[in-house]
Amino acid sequence: MRRFTIVVHGGAGALASEERGRAAAAGCLEAARIGHRILAEGGSALEAVQAACVALEDNPLFNAGTGSCLNEEGRIEMDAAIMEGTSRRAGGVAVITGVRNPILVARRVLDRGRHVLLAGEGAERFARAEGFAPYPPSLLLTEAALDRWRREREGTLPPRPGTVGAVAIDREGRVAAATSTGGTSGKAPGRVGDSPIPGAGLYADDAAGAVSATGHGETILRAVLSRYVCDRMAAGLPAQQAVEEGIRELGRLGGEGGAIAVDPAGRAGIASNTPFMSWAVIEADGRESSGHRCRIP
Ligand code: ASP
């Protein structure tokens, strides 16, 4: 039996306040506990990261699902993806609205296996055909997100982090990754970030480990950050060193962000080059840790 572990993040960026930082770390821990329970009962890494991600999407504190940020027209367009490391199947949705949990639609894309990524109206139509109930965007919109959007437009507030992600390894040594986001606040309509793109916003390979990224999506895409970190783990680096190398690479491209990882030995890695990143880890023996800072030099 392998060591099973789950690692969760709630986004990297500027720190709004210590209070918010602590609340985000607590939200991550709560989600990690949900995923850990699944792993402890013998469930798969894929089920664990999905369940953790649903909890984070439903928590209005985070920029994913309920609480998603708004684009420049004041609309919510979400990106999400999920990947498993045994067959390296992946499913994602981009620029989707009108669903409560984009990660569940992404999972359905993975299960159907016909495509890897569906975007926009087509993604929403797929969700309906698969029986996902229409969810009015007004229910995804929180007062806090709207207020933030107004103040960001006035230039009185820096964009707030809050993309969510989870990576896990289960008792069988299978790994999985999930990432979900409302994207960047004030983005152009139709913009797709790194989060739903395998290799960029997430990656999973049983032979290497699993990764979920957060931060400036355009740079993460160019760095192919999650695959970059996975390649380092495949070469034998422990998860922590691999994410640190990945974040340095992101920095070389001028990008800000963070990443979490788990390697085949069940070791966790968390790193960012931003002042804030919320995270939580729960290991096989139930040992919990969480925080809202993990900056690397
Ligand atoms: N990476 C996300 C995006 O660019 C945003 C974030 O992680 O804060 O859509």
PDB file of C-alpha atoms and ligand atoms in Angstrom:
ATOM      1  CA  MET A   1       0.000   0.000   0.000  1.00  0.00           C
ATOM      2  CA  ARG A   2       1.239   3.455  -0.916  1.00  0.00           C
ATOM      3  CA  ARG A   3       1.208   6.625   1.132  1.00  0.00           C
ATOM      4  CA  PHE A   4      -1.847   8.584   0.115  1.00  0.00           C
ATOM      5  CA  THR A   5      -1.795  12.366   0.264  1.00  0.00           C
ATOM      6  CA  ILE A   6      -3.946  15.278  -0.827  1.00  0.00           C
ATOM      7  CA  VAL A   7      -2.772  18.843  -1.437  1.00  0.00           C
ATOM      8  CA  VAL A   8      -5.178  21.718  -2.100  1.00  0.00           C
ATOM      9  CA  HIS A   9      -4.693  25.373  -3.031  1.00  0.00           C
ATOM     10  CA  GLY A  10      -6.944  28.403  -3.074  1.00  0.00           C
ATOM     11  CA  GLY A  11      -4.972  30.664  -5.418  1.00  0.00           C
ATOM     12  CA  ALA A  12      -1.790  32.773  -5.412  1.00  0.00           C
ATOM     13  CA  GLY A  13      -1.460  36.550  -5.626  1.00  0.00           C
ATOM     14  CA  ALA A  14      -1.582  39.694  -3.522  1.00  0.00           C
ATOM     15  CA  LEU A  15      -2.609  39.386   0.121  1.00  0.00           C
ATOM     16  CA  ALA A  16      -5.839  41.287   0.823  1.00  0.00           C
ATOM     17  CA  SER A  17      -5.602  40.902   4.608  1.00  0.00           C
ATOM     18  CA  GLU A  18      -4.331  38.472   7.231  1.00  0.00           C
ATOM     19  CA  GLU A  19      -7.936  37.684   8.086  1.00  0.00           C
ATOM     20  CA  ARG A  20      -8.745  36.751   4.496  1.00  0.00           C
ATOM     21  CA  GLY A  21      -5.554  34.722   4.304  1.00  0.00           C
ATOM     22  CA  ARG A  22      -6.529  32.705   7.354  1.00  0.00           C
ATOM     23  CA  ALA A  23     -10.081  32.181   6.068  1.00  0.00           C
ATOM     24  CA  ALA A  24      -8.733  30.961   2.711  1.00  0.00           C
ATOM     25  CA  ALA A  25      -6.356  28.527   4.441  1.00  0.00           C
ATOM     26  CA  ALA A  26      -9.269  27.228   6.539  1.00  0.00           C
ATOM     27  CA  GLY A  27     -11.345  26.773   3.374  1.00  0.00           C
ATOM     28  CA  CYS A  28      -8.496  24.797   1.803  1.00  0.00           C
ATOM     29  CA  LEU A  29      -8.202  22.565   4.865  1.00  0.00           C
ATOM     30  CA  GLU A  30     -11.939  21.904   4.876  1.00  0.00           C
ATOM     31  CA  ALA A  31     -11.790  20.854   1.193  1.00  0.00           C
ATOM     32  CA  ALA A  32      -8.681  18.732   1.776  1.00  0.00           C
ATOM     33  CA  ARG A  33     -10.481  16.868   4.576  1.00  0.00           C
ATOM     34  CA  ILE A  34     -13.286  15.961   2.180  1.00  0.00           C
ATOM     35  CA  GLY A  35     -10.776  14.586  -0.331  1.00  0.00           C
ATOM     36  CA  HIS A  36      -8.724  12.855   2.361  1.00  0.00           C
ATOM     37  CA  ARG A  37     -11.768  10.990   3.664  1.00  0.00           C
ATOM     38  CA  ILE A  38     -12.281   9.545   0.179  1.00  0.00           C
ATOM     39  CA  LEU A  39      -8.627   8.445   0.000  1.00  0.00           C
ATOM     40  CA  ALA A  40      -8.753   6.950   3.518  1.00  0.00           C
ATOM     41  CA  GLU A  41     -11.794   4.876   2.550  1.00  0.00           C
ATOM     42  CA  GLY A  42      -9.919   3.484  -0.467  1.00  0.00           C
ATOM     43  CA  GLY A  43     -11.387   5.873  -3.047  1.00  0.00           C
ATOM     44  CA  SER A  44      -9.439   7.055  -6.080  1.00  0.00           C
ATOM     45  CA  ALA A  45      -7.279  10.146  -6.372  1.00  0.00           C
ATOM     46  CA  LEU A  46      -9.603  11.274  -9.174  1.00  0.00           C
ATOM     47  CA  GLU A  47     -12.662  11.175  -6.897  1.00  0.00           C
ATOM     48  CA  ALA A  48     -10.718  12.894  -4.109  1.00  0.00           C
ATOM     49  CA  VAL A  49      -9.524  15.877  -6.163  1.00  0.00           C
ATOM     50  CA  GLN A  50     -12.958  16.263  -7.710  1.00  0.00           C
ATOM     51  CA  ALA A  51     -14.697  16.338  -4.312  1.00  0.00           C
ATOM     52  CA  ALA A  52     -12.160  18.803  -2.904  1.00  0.00           C
ATOM     53  CA  CYS A  53     -12.637  21.019  -5.929  1.00  0.00           C
ATOM     54  CA  VAL A  54     -16.441  20.970  -5.630  1.00  0.00           C
ATOM     55  CA  ALA A  55     -16.129  22.118  -2.001  1.00  0.00           C
ATOM     56  CA  LEU A  56     -13.856  24.981  -3.061  1.00  0.00           C
ATOM     57  CA  GLU A  57     -16.152  25.964  -5.959  1.00  0.00           C
ATOM     58  CA  ASP A  58     -19.093  26.090  -3.537  1.00  0.00           C
ATOM     59  CA  ASN A  59     -17.149  28.250  -1.073  1.00  0.00           C
ATOM     60  CA  PRO A  60     -17.871  31.898  -2.056  1.00  0.00           C
ATOM     61  CA  LEU A  61     -14.490  32.949  -0.711  1.00  0.00           C
ATOM     62  CA  PHE A  62     -12.741  31.558  -3.789  1.00  0.00           C
ATOM     63  CA  ASN A  63     -12.644  32.658  -7.409  1.00  0.00           C
ATOM     64  CA  ALA A  64     -14.208  29.475  -8.799  1.00  0.00           C
ATOM     65  CA  GLY A  65     -17.829  28.393  -9.135  1.00  0.00           C
ATOM     66  CA  THR A  66     -19.771  30.553  -6.664  1.00  0.00           C
ATOM     67  CA  GLY A  67     -17.691  33.681  -6.064  1.00  0.00           C
ATOM     68  CA  SER A  68     -16.096  33.689  -9.530  1.00  0.00           C
ATOM     69  CA  CYS A  69     -14.721  37.017 -10.687  1.00  0.00           C
ATOM     70  CA  LEU A  70     -16.268  39.006 -13.539  1.00  0.00           C
ATOM     71  CA  ASN A  71     -14.929  39.736 -16.989  1.00  0.00           C
ATOM     72  CA  GLU A  72     -14.698  43.259 -18.426  1.00  0.00           C
ATOM     73  CA  GLU A  73     -18.393  43.139 -19.338  1.00  0.00           C
ATOM     74  CA  GLY A  74     -19.381  42.108 -15.824  1.00  0.00           C
ATOM     75  CA  ARG A  75     -20.082  38.483 -16.751  1.00  0.00           C
ATOM     76  CA  ILE A  76     -18.858  35.229 -15.244  1.00  0.00           C
ATOM     77  CA  GLU A  77     -16.971  32.846 -17.549  1.00  0.00           C
ATOM     78  CA  MET A  78     -15.344  29.880 -15.832  1.00  0.00           C
ATOM     79  CA  ASP A  79     -12.550  27.444 -16.767  1.00  0.00           C
ATOM     80  CA  ALA A  80     -11.937  24.047 -15.148  1.00  0.00           C
ATOM     81  CA  ALA A  81     -10.220  20.731 -15.862  1.00  0.00           C
ATOM     82  CA  ILE A  82      -9.480  17.392 -14.277  1.00  0.00           C
ATOM     83  CA  MET A  83      -6.878  14.748 -15.189  1.00  0.00           C
ATOM     84  CA  GLU A  84      -5.925  11.269 -13.999  1.00  0.00           C
ATOM     85  CA  GLY A  85      -2.412   9.892 -14.200  1.00  0.00           C
ATOM     86  CA  THR A  86      -2.911   6.213 -15.031  1.00  0.00           C
ATOM     87  CA  SER A  87      -4.189   6.541 -18.606  1.00  0.00           C
ATOM     88  CA  ARG A  88      -3.642  10.312 -18.634  1.00  0.00           C
ATOM     89  CA  ARG A  89      -7.242  10.974 -19.535  1.00  0.00           C
ATOM     90  CA  ALA A  90      -8.321  14.593 -19.125  1.00  0.00           C
ATOM     91  CA  GLY A  91     -11.501  16.639 -19.399  1.00  0.00           C
ATOM     92  CA  GLY A  92     -11.978  20.368 -19.353  1.00  0.00           C
ATOM     93  CA  VAL A  93     -14.415  23.201 -19.924  1.00  0.00           C
ATOM     94  CA  ALA A  94     -13.597  26.799 -20.782  1.00  0.00           C
ATOM     95  CA  VAL A  95     -15.596  30.042 -20.847  1.00  0.00           C
ATOM     96  CA  ILE A  96     -18.555  28.205 -19.342  1.00  0.00           C
ATOM     97  CA  THR A  97     -21.384  29.802 -17.414  1.00  0.00           C
ATOM     98  CA  GLY A  98     -24.792  28.632 -16.223  1.00  0.00           C
ATOM     99  CA  VAL A  99     -23.477  25.653 -14.246  1.00  0.00           C
ATOM    100  CA  ARG A 100     -22.847  25.459 -10.529  1.00  0.00           C
ATOM    101  CA  ASN A 101     -19.750  23.226 -10.601  1.00  0.00           C
ATOM    102  CA  PRO A 102     -17.605  23.448 -13.747  1.00  0.00           C
ATOM    103  CA  ILE A 103     -15.315  20.695 -12.392  1.00  0.00           C
ATOM    104  CA  LEU A 104     -18.199  18.199 -12.542  1.00  0.00           C
ATOM    105  CA  VAL A 105     -18.830  19.066 -16.182  1.00  0.00           C
ATOM    106  CA  ALA A 106     -15.072  18.702 -16.835  1.00  0.00           C
ATOM    107  CA  ARG A 107     -15.215  15.259 -15.205  1.00  0.00           C
ATOM    108  CA  ARG A 108     -18.059  14.294 -17.525  1.00  0.00           C
ATOM    109  CA  VAL A 109     -15.965  15.389 -20.519  1.00  0.00           C
ATOM    110  CA  LEU A 110     -13.190  13.105 -19.222  1.00  0.00           C
ATOM    111  CA  ASP A 111     -15.592  10.181 -18.706  1.00  0.00           C
ATOM    112  CA  ARG A 112     -17.166  10.515 -22.151  1.00  0.00           C
ATOM    113  CA  GLY A 113     -13.691  10.477 -23.699  1.00  0.00           C
ATOM    114  CA  ARG A 114     -14.714  11.922 -27.056  1.00  0.00           C
ATOM    115  CA  HIS A 115     -13.052  15.280 -26.488  1.00  0.00           C
ATOM    116  CA  VAL A 116     -10.668  16.789 -23.956  1.00  0.00           C
ATOM    117  CA  LEU A 117     -11.834  20.416 -23.914  1.00  0.00           C
ATOM    118  CA  LEU A 118     -15.190  22.053 -24.628  1.00  0.00           C
ATOM    119  CA  ALA A 119     -15.638  25.824 -24.632  1.00  0.00           C
ATOM    120  CA  GLY A 120     -18.385  28.421 -24.415  1.00  0.00           C
ATOM    121  CA  GLU A 121     -21.855  27.680 -25.643  1.00  0.00           C
ATOM    122  CA  GLY A 122     -20.870  24.171 -26.732  1.00  0.00           C
ATOM    123  CA  ALA A 123     -19.664  23.375 -23.226  1.00  0.00           C
ATOM    124  CA  GLU A 124     -22.925  24.608 -21.750  1.00  0.00           C
ATOM    125  CA  ARG A 125     -24.944  22.600 -24.268  1.00  0.00           C
ATOM    126  CA  PHE A 126     -22.910  19.511 -23.388  1.00  0.00           C
ATOM    127  CA  ALA A 127     -23.667  20.123 -19.688  1.00  0.00           C
ATOM    128  CA  ARG A 128     -27.409  20.324 -20.399  1.00  0.00           C
ATOM    129  CA  ALA A 129     -27.349  17.184 -22.545  1.00  0.00           C
ATOM    130  CA  GLU A 130     -25.580  15.417 -19.669  1.00  0.00           C
ATOM    131  CA  GLY A 131     -28.319  16.457 -17.238  1.00  0.00           C
ATOM    132  CA  PHE A 132     -26.607  19.300 -15.374  1.00  0.00           C
ATOM    133  CA  ALA A 133     -29.366  21.639 -14.190  1.00  0.00           C
ATOM    134  CA  PRO A 134     -29.222  25.239 -15.440  1.00  0.00           C
ATOM    135  CA  TYR A 135     -27.714  27.401 -12.729  1.00  0.00           C
ATOM    136  CA  PRO A 136     -28.420  31.118 -13.159  1.00  0.00           C
ATOM    137  CA  PRO A 137     -25.170  33.128 -13.271  1.00  0.00           C
ATOM    138  CA  SER A 138     -26.798  35.460 -10.730  1.00  0.00           C
ATOM    139  CA  LEU A 139     -26.418  32.652  -8.176  1.00  0.00           C
ATOM    140  CA  LEU A 140     -22.707  32.363  -8.929  1.00  0.00           C
ATOM    141  CA  LEU A 141     -22.299  36.090  -8.388  1.00  0.00           C
ATOM    142  CA  THR A 142     -21.539  37.224  -4.854  1.00  0.00           C
ATOM    143  CA  GLU A 143     -21.858  40.772  -3.511  1.00  0.00           C
ATOM    144  CA  ALA A 144     -18.175  40.620  -2.637  1.00  0.00           C
ATOM    145  CA  ALA A 145     -17.175  39.695  -6.220  1.00  0.00           C
ATOM    146  CA  LEU A 146     -19.298  42.506  -7.643  1.00  0.00           C
ATOM    147  CA  ASP A 147     -17.954  45.059  -5.182  1.00  0.00           C
ATOM    148  CA  ARG A 148     -14.400  43.934  -5.892  1.00  0.00           C
ATOM    149  CA  TRP A 149     -14.960  44.161  -9.639  1.00  0.00           C
ATOM    150  CA  ARG A 150     -16.234  47.760  -9.284  1.00  0.00           C
ATOM    151  CA  ARG A 151     -13.286  48.768  -7.137  1.00  0.00           C
ATOM    152  CA  GLU A 152     -10.785  47.039  -9.416  1.00  0.00           C
ATOM    153  CA  ARG A 153     -12.187  48.993 -12.334  1.00  0.00           C
ATOM    154  CA  GLU A 154     -11.731  52.194 -10.360  1.00  0.00           C
ATOM    155  CA  GLY A 155      -8.152  51.069  -9.751  1.00  0.00           C
ATOM    156  CA  THR A 156      -8.500  51.109  -5.962  1.00  0.00           C
ATOM    157  CA  LEU A 157      -7.971  47.377  -5.460  1.00  0.00           C
ATOM    158  CA  PRO A 158      -5.474  44.867  -6.860  1.00  0.00           C
ATOM    159  CA  PRO A 159      -7.040  41.759  -8.464  1.00  0.00           C
ATOM    160  CA  ARG A 160      -7.706  39.141  -5.844  1.00  0.00           C
ATOM    161  CA  PRO A 161      -6.449  35.559  -6.082  1.00  0.00           C
ATOM    162  CA  GLY A 162      -8.717  32.590  -5.508  1.00  0.00           C
ATOM    163  CA  THR A 163      -8.372  30.017  -8.278  1.00  0.00           C
ATOM    164  CA  VAL A 164      -8.651  26.573  -6.711  1.00  0.00           C
ATOM    165  CA  GLY A 165      -6.924  23.274  -7.290  1.00  0.00           C
ATOM    166  CA  ALA A 166      -6.206  19.874  -5.800  1.00  0.00           C
ATOM    167  CA  VAL A 167      -3.730  17.049  -6.410  1.00  0.00           C
ATOM    168  CA  ALA A 168      -3.733  13.618  -4.796  1.00  0.00           C
ATOM    169  CA  ILE A 169      -2.169  10.176  -4.761  1.00  0.00           C
ATOM    170  CA  ASP A 170      -4.286   7.228  -3.598  1.00  0.00           C
ATOM    171  CA  ARG A 171      -3.509   3.856  -1.965  1.00  0.00           C
ATOM    172  CA  GLU A 172      -2.949   2.298  -5.383  1.00  0.00           C
ATOM    173  CA  GLY A 173      -0.376   4.923  -6.333  1.00  0.00           C
ATOM    174  CA  ARG A 174      -2.696   6.607  -8.821  1.00  0.00           C
ATOM    175  CA  VAL A 175      -2.448  10.395  -9.075  1.00  0.00           C
ATOM    176  CA  ALA A 176      -4.922  13.053 -10.238  1.00  0.00           C
ATOM    177  CA  ALA A 177      -5.166  16.822 -10.529  1.00  0.00           C
ATOM    178  CA  ALA A 178      -8.034  19.321 -10.759  1.00  0.00           C
ATOM    179  CA  THR A 179      -8.072  23.093 -11.283  1.00  0.00           C
ATOM    180  CA  SER A 180     -11.040  25.482 -11.430  1.00  0.00           C
ATOM    181  CA  THR A 181     -11.295  29.255 -11.801  1.00  0.00           C
ATOM    182  CA  GLY A 182     -13.334  32.283 -12.734  1.00  0.00           C
ATOM    183  CA  GLY A 183     -10.138  33.435 -14.473  1.00  0.00           C
ATOM    184  CA  THR A 184      -8.647  36.876 -14.111  1.00  0.00           C
ATOM    185  CA  SER A 185     -10.879  39.748 -13.081  1.00  0.00           C
ATOM    186  CA  GLY A 186     -11.715  42.156 -15.907  1.00  0.00           C
ATOM    187  CA  LYS A 187     -10.516  39.695 -18.587  1.00  0.00           C
ATOM    188  CA  ALA A 188     -11.713  40.007 -22.169  1.00  0.00           C
ATOM    189  CA  PRO A 189     -14.834  37.999 -23.017  1.00  0.00           C
ATOM    190  CA  GLY A 190     -13.808  34.609 -24.403  1.00  0.00           C
ATOM    191  CA  ARG A 191     -10.392  34.659 -22.760  1.00  0.00           C
ATOM    192  CA  VAL A 192      -9.117  31.208 -21.754  1.00  0.00           C
ATOM    193  CA  GLY A 193      -6.414  30.953 -19.123  1.00  0.00           C
ATOM    194  CA  ASP A 194      -4.107  28.108 -18.162  1.00  0.00           C
ATOM    195  CA  SER A 195      -6.491  26.381 -15.759  1.00  0.00           C
ATOM    196  CA  PRO A 196      -8.377  24.120 -18.209  1.00  0.00           C
ATOM    197  CA  ILE A 197      -5.322  23.256 -20.320  1.00  0.00           C
ATOM    198  CA  PRO A 198      -3.507  19.983 -19.553  1.00  0.00           C
ATOM    199  CA  GLY A 199       0.180  20.687 -19.191  1.00  0.00           C
ATOM    200  CA  ALA A 200      -0.390  24.321 -18.196  1.00  0.00           C
ATOM    201  CA  GLY A 201      -2.955  24.573 -15.360  1.00  0.00           C
ATOM    202  CA  LEU A 202      -2.728  20.924 -14.346  1.00  0.00           C
ATOM    203  CA  TYR A 203      -1.058  17.641 -15.168  1.00  0.00           C
ATOM    204  CA  ALA A 204      -1.129  14.085 -13.849  1.00  0.00           C
ATOM    205  CA  ASP A 205       1.050  11.088 -14.662  1.00  0.00           C
ATOM    206  CA  ASP A 206       1.405   8.124 -12.281  1.00  0.00           C
ATOM    207  CA  ALA A 207       5.068   7.828 -13.277  1.00  0.00           C
ATOM    208  CA  ALA A 208       5.797  11.453 -12.332  1.00  0.00           C
ATOM    209  CA  GLY A 209       3.138  12.936 -10.016  1.00  0.00           C
ATOM    210  CA  ALA A 210       0.353  15.498 -10.238  1.00  0.00           C
ATOM    211  CA  VAL A 211       0.383  19.305 -10.376  1.00  0.00           C
ATOM    212  CA  SER A 212      -2.138  22.176 -10.189  1.00  0.00           C
ATOM    213  CA  ALA A 213      -1.068  25.734 -10.993  1.00  0.00           C
ATOM    214  CA  THR A 214      -2.384  29.214 -10.227  1.00  0.00           C
ATOM    215  CA  GLY A 215      -1.383  32.749 -11.107  1.00  0.00           C
ATOM    216  CA  HIS A 216      -0.959  34.747 -14.300  1.00  0.00           C
ATOM    217  CA  GLY A 217      -2.546  32.392 -16.827  1.00  0.00           C
ATOM    218  CA  GLU A 218      -0.936  33.811 -19.937  1.00  0.00           C
ATOM    219  CA  THR A 219       2.570  33.202 -18.557  1.00  0.00           C
ATOM    220  CA  ILE A 220       1.677  29.797 -17.093  1.00  0.00           C
ATOM    221  CA  LEU A 221       0.486  28.789 -20.569  1.00  0.00           C
ATOM    222  CA  ARG A 222       3.763  29.855 -22.153  1.00  0.00           C
ATOM    223  CA  ALA A 223       5.764  28.066 -19.453  1.00  0.00           C
ATOM    224  CA  VAL A 224       3.582  24.916 -19.757  1.00  0.00           C
ATOM    225  CA  LEU A 225       4.106  25.024 -16.018  1.00  0.00           C
ATOM    226  CA  SER A 226       2.378  21.882 -14.749  1.00  0.00           C
ATOM    227  CA  ARG A 227       4.071  19.634 -17.273  1.00  0.00           C
ATOM    228  CA  TYR A 228       7.376  21.383 -16.518  1.00  0.00           C
ATOM    229  CA  VAL A 229       7.002  20.465 -12.839  1.00  0.00           C
ATOM    230  CA  CYS A 230       5.927  16.901 -13.708  1.00  0.00           C
ATOM    231  CA  ASP A 231       9.001  16.453 -15.894  1.00  0.00           C
ATOM    232  CA  ARG A 232      11.191  17.458 -12.952  1.00  0.00           C
ATOM    233  CA  MET A 233       9.466  14.870 -10.742  1.00  0.00           C
ATOM    234  CA  ALA A 234       9.811  12.232 -13.487  1.00  0.00           C
ATOM    235  CA  ALA A 235      13.543  12.954 -13.400  1.00  0.00           C
ATOM    236  CA  GLY A 236      13.528  12.087  -9.688  1.00  0.00           C
ATOM    237  CA  LEU A 237      13.108  15.435  -7.924  1.00  0.00           C
ATOM    238  CA  PRO A 238      10.862  15.439  -4.843  1.00  0.00           C
ATOM    239  CA  ALA A 239       7.620  17.406  -5.280  1.00  0.00           C
ATOM    240  CA  GLN A 240       8.843  20.405  -3.260  1.00  0.00           C
ATOM    241  CA  GLN A 241      12.017  20.901  -5.294  1.00  0.00           C
ATOM    242  CA  ALA A 242      10.105  20.350  -8.529  1.00  0.00           C
ATOM    243  CA  VAL A 243       7.503  23.053  -7.788  1.00  0.00           C
ATOM    244  CA  GLU A 244      10.242  25.448  -6.714  1.00  0.00           C
ATOM    245  CA  GLU A 245      12.020  24.906 -10.036  1.00  0.00           C
ATOM    246  CA  GLY A 246       8.729  25.413 -11.840  1.00  0.00           C
ATOM    247  CA  ILE A 247       8.069  28.708 -10.083  1.00  0.00           C
ATOM    248  CA  ARG A 248      11.598  29.906 -10.883  1.00  0.00           C
ATOM    249  CA  GLU A 249      10.946  29.079 -14.531  1.00  0.00           C
ATOM    250  CA  LEU A 250       7.664  31.028 -14.347  1.00  0.00           C
ATOM    251  CA  GLY A 251       9.592  33.936 -12.841  1.00  0.00           C
ATOM    252  CA  ARG A 252      12.120  33.828 -15.691  1.00  0.00           C
ATOM    253  CA  LEU A 253       9.205  34.457 -18.062  1.00  0.00           C
ATOM    254  CA  GLY A 254       8.101  37.354 -15.867  1.00  0.00           C
ATOM    255  CA  GLY A 255       5.094  35.537 -14.425  1.00  0.00           C
ATOM    256  CA  GLU A 256       3.670  35.492 -10.925  1.00  0.00           C
ATOM    257  CA  GLY A 257       1.945  32.465  -9.496  1.00  0.00           C
ATOM    258  CA  GLY A 258       2.178  29.258  -7.572  1.00  0.00           C
ATOM    259  CA  ALA A 259       1.821  25.521  -7.868  1.00  0.00           C
ATOM    260  CA  ILE A 260       1.117  22.469  -5.755  1.00  0.00           C
ATOM    261  CA  ALA A 261       2.308  18.940  -6.481  1.00  0.00           C
ATOM    262  CA  VAL A 262       2.407  15.417  -5.176  1.00  0.00           C
ATOM    263  CA  ASP A 263       5.074  12.923  -6.260  1.00  0.00           C
ATOM    264  CA  PRO A 264       4.830   9.115  -6.587  1.00  0.00           C
ATOM    265  CA  ALA A 265       6.228   8.719  -3.056  1.00  0.00           C
ATOM    266  CA  GLY A 266       3.332  10.775  -1.675  1.00  0.00           C
ATOM    267  CA  ARG A 267       5.438  13.840  -0.860  1.00  0.00           C
ATOM    268  CA  ALA A 268       3.790  17.238  -1.184  1.00  0.00           C
ATOM    269  CA  GLY A 269       5.170  20.374  -2.815  1.00  0.00           C
ATOM    270  CA  ILE A 270       3.867  23.947  -2.527  1.00  0.00           C
ATOM    271  CA  ALA A 271       5.542  27.071  -3.883  1.00  0.00           C
ATOM    272  CA  SER A 272       4.732  30.559  -5.130  1.00  0.00           C
ATOM    273  CA  ASN A 273       6.547  33.774  -5.996  1.00  0.00           C
ATOM    274  CA  THR A 274       3.608  35.871  -4.754  1.00  0.00           C
ATOM    275  CA  PRO A 275       3.049  37.307  -1.257  1.00  0.00           C
ATOM    276  CA  PHE A 276       0.020  35.074  -0.755  1.00  0.00           C
ATOM    277  CA  MET A 277      -1.005  31.527  -1.562  1.00  0.00           C
ATOM    278  CA  SER A 278      -3.506  29.527   0.472  1.00  0.00           C
ATOM    279  CA  TRP A 279      -2.957  25.779   0.741  1.00  0.00           C
ATOM    280  CA  ALA A 280      -3.576  22.654   2.800  1.00  0.00           C
ATOM    281  CA  VAL A 281      -1.988  19.198   2.940  1.00  0.00           C
ATOM    282  CA  ILE A 282      -3.247  16.027   4.597  1.00  0.00           C
ATOM    283  CA  GLU A 283      -1.012  12.983   4.632  1.00  0.00           C
ATOM    284  CA  ALA A 284      -1.858   9.277   4.994  1.00  0.00           C
ATOM    285  CA  ASP A 285      -1.476   9.312   8.782  1.00  0.00           C
ATOM    286  CA  GLY A 286      -3.971  12.188   8.962  1.00  0.00           C
ATOM    287  CA  ARG A 287      -1.320  14.836   9.658  1.00  0.00           C
ATOM    288  CA  GLU A 288      -2.764  18.196   8.584  1.00  0.00           C
ATOM    289  CA  SER A 289      -1.037  21.439   7.679  1.00  0.00           C
ATOM    290  CA  SER A 290      -2.288  24.610   6.048  1.00  0.00           C
ATOM    291  CA  GLY A 291      -1.310  28.208   5.517  1.00  0.00           C
ATOM    292  CA  HIS A 292      -1.495  31.284   3.337  1.00  0.00           C
ATOM    293  CA  ARG A 293       2.165  31.897   2.606  1.00  0.00           C
ATOM    294  CA  CYS A 294       4.697  29.701   0.854  1.00  0.00           C
ATOM    295  CA  ARG A 295       6.866  32.168  -0.990  1.00  0.00           C
ATOM    296  CA  ILE A 296      10.180  30.842  -2.291  1.00  0.00           C
ATOM    297  CA  PRO A 297      13.327  32.956  -2.636  1.00  0.00           C
TER     298      PRO A 297
HETATM  299  N1  ASP B   1      -4.516  31.089 -13.552  1.00  0.00           N
HETATM  300  C1  ASP B   1      -5.825  31.684 -13.535  1.00  0.00           C
HETATM  301  C2  ASP B   1      -6.112  32.270 -14.897  1.00  0.00           C
HETATM  302  O1  ASP B   1      -5.244  32.888 -15.461  1.00  0.00           O
HETATM  303  C3  ASP B   1      -5.982  32.760 -12.512  1.00  0.00           C
HETATM  304  C4  ASP B   1      -5.393  32.481 -11.142  1.00  0.00           C
HETATM  305  O2  ASP B   1      -4.875  31.415 -10.892  1.00  0.00           O
HETATM  306  O3  ASP B   1      -5.477  33.375 -10.279  1.00  0.00           O
HETATM  307  O4  ASP B   1      -7.226  32.161 -15.350  1.00  0.00           O
END
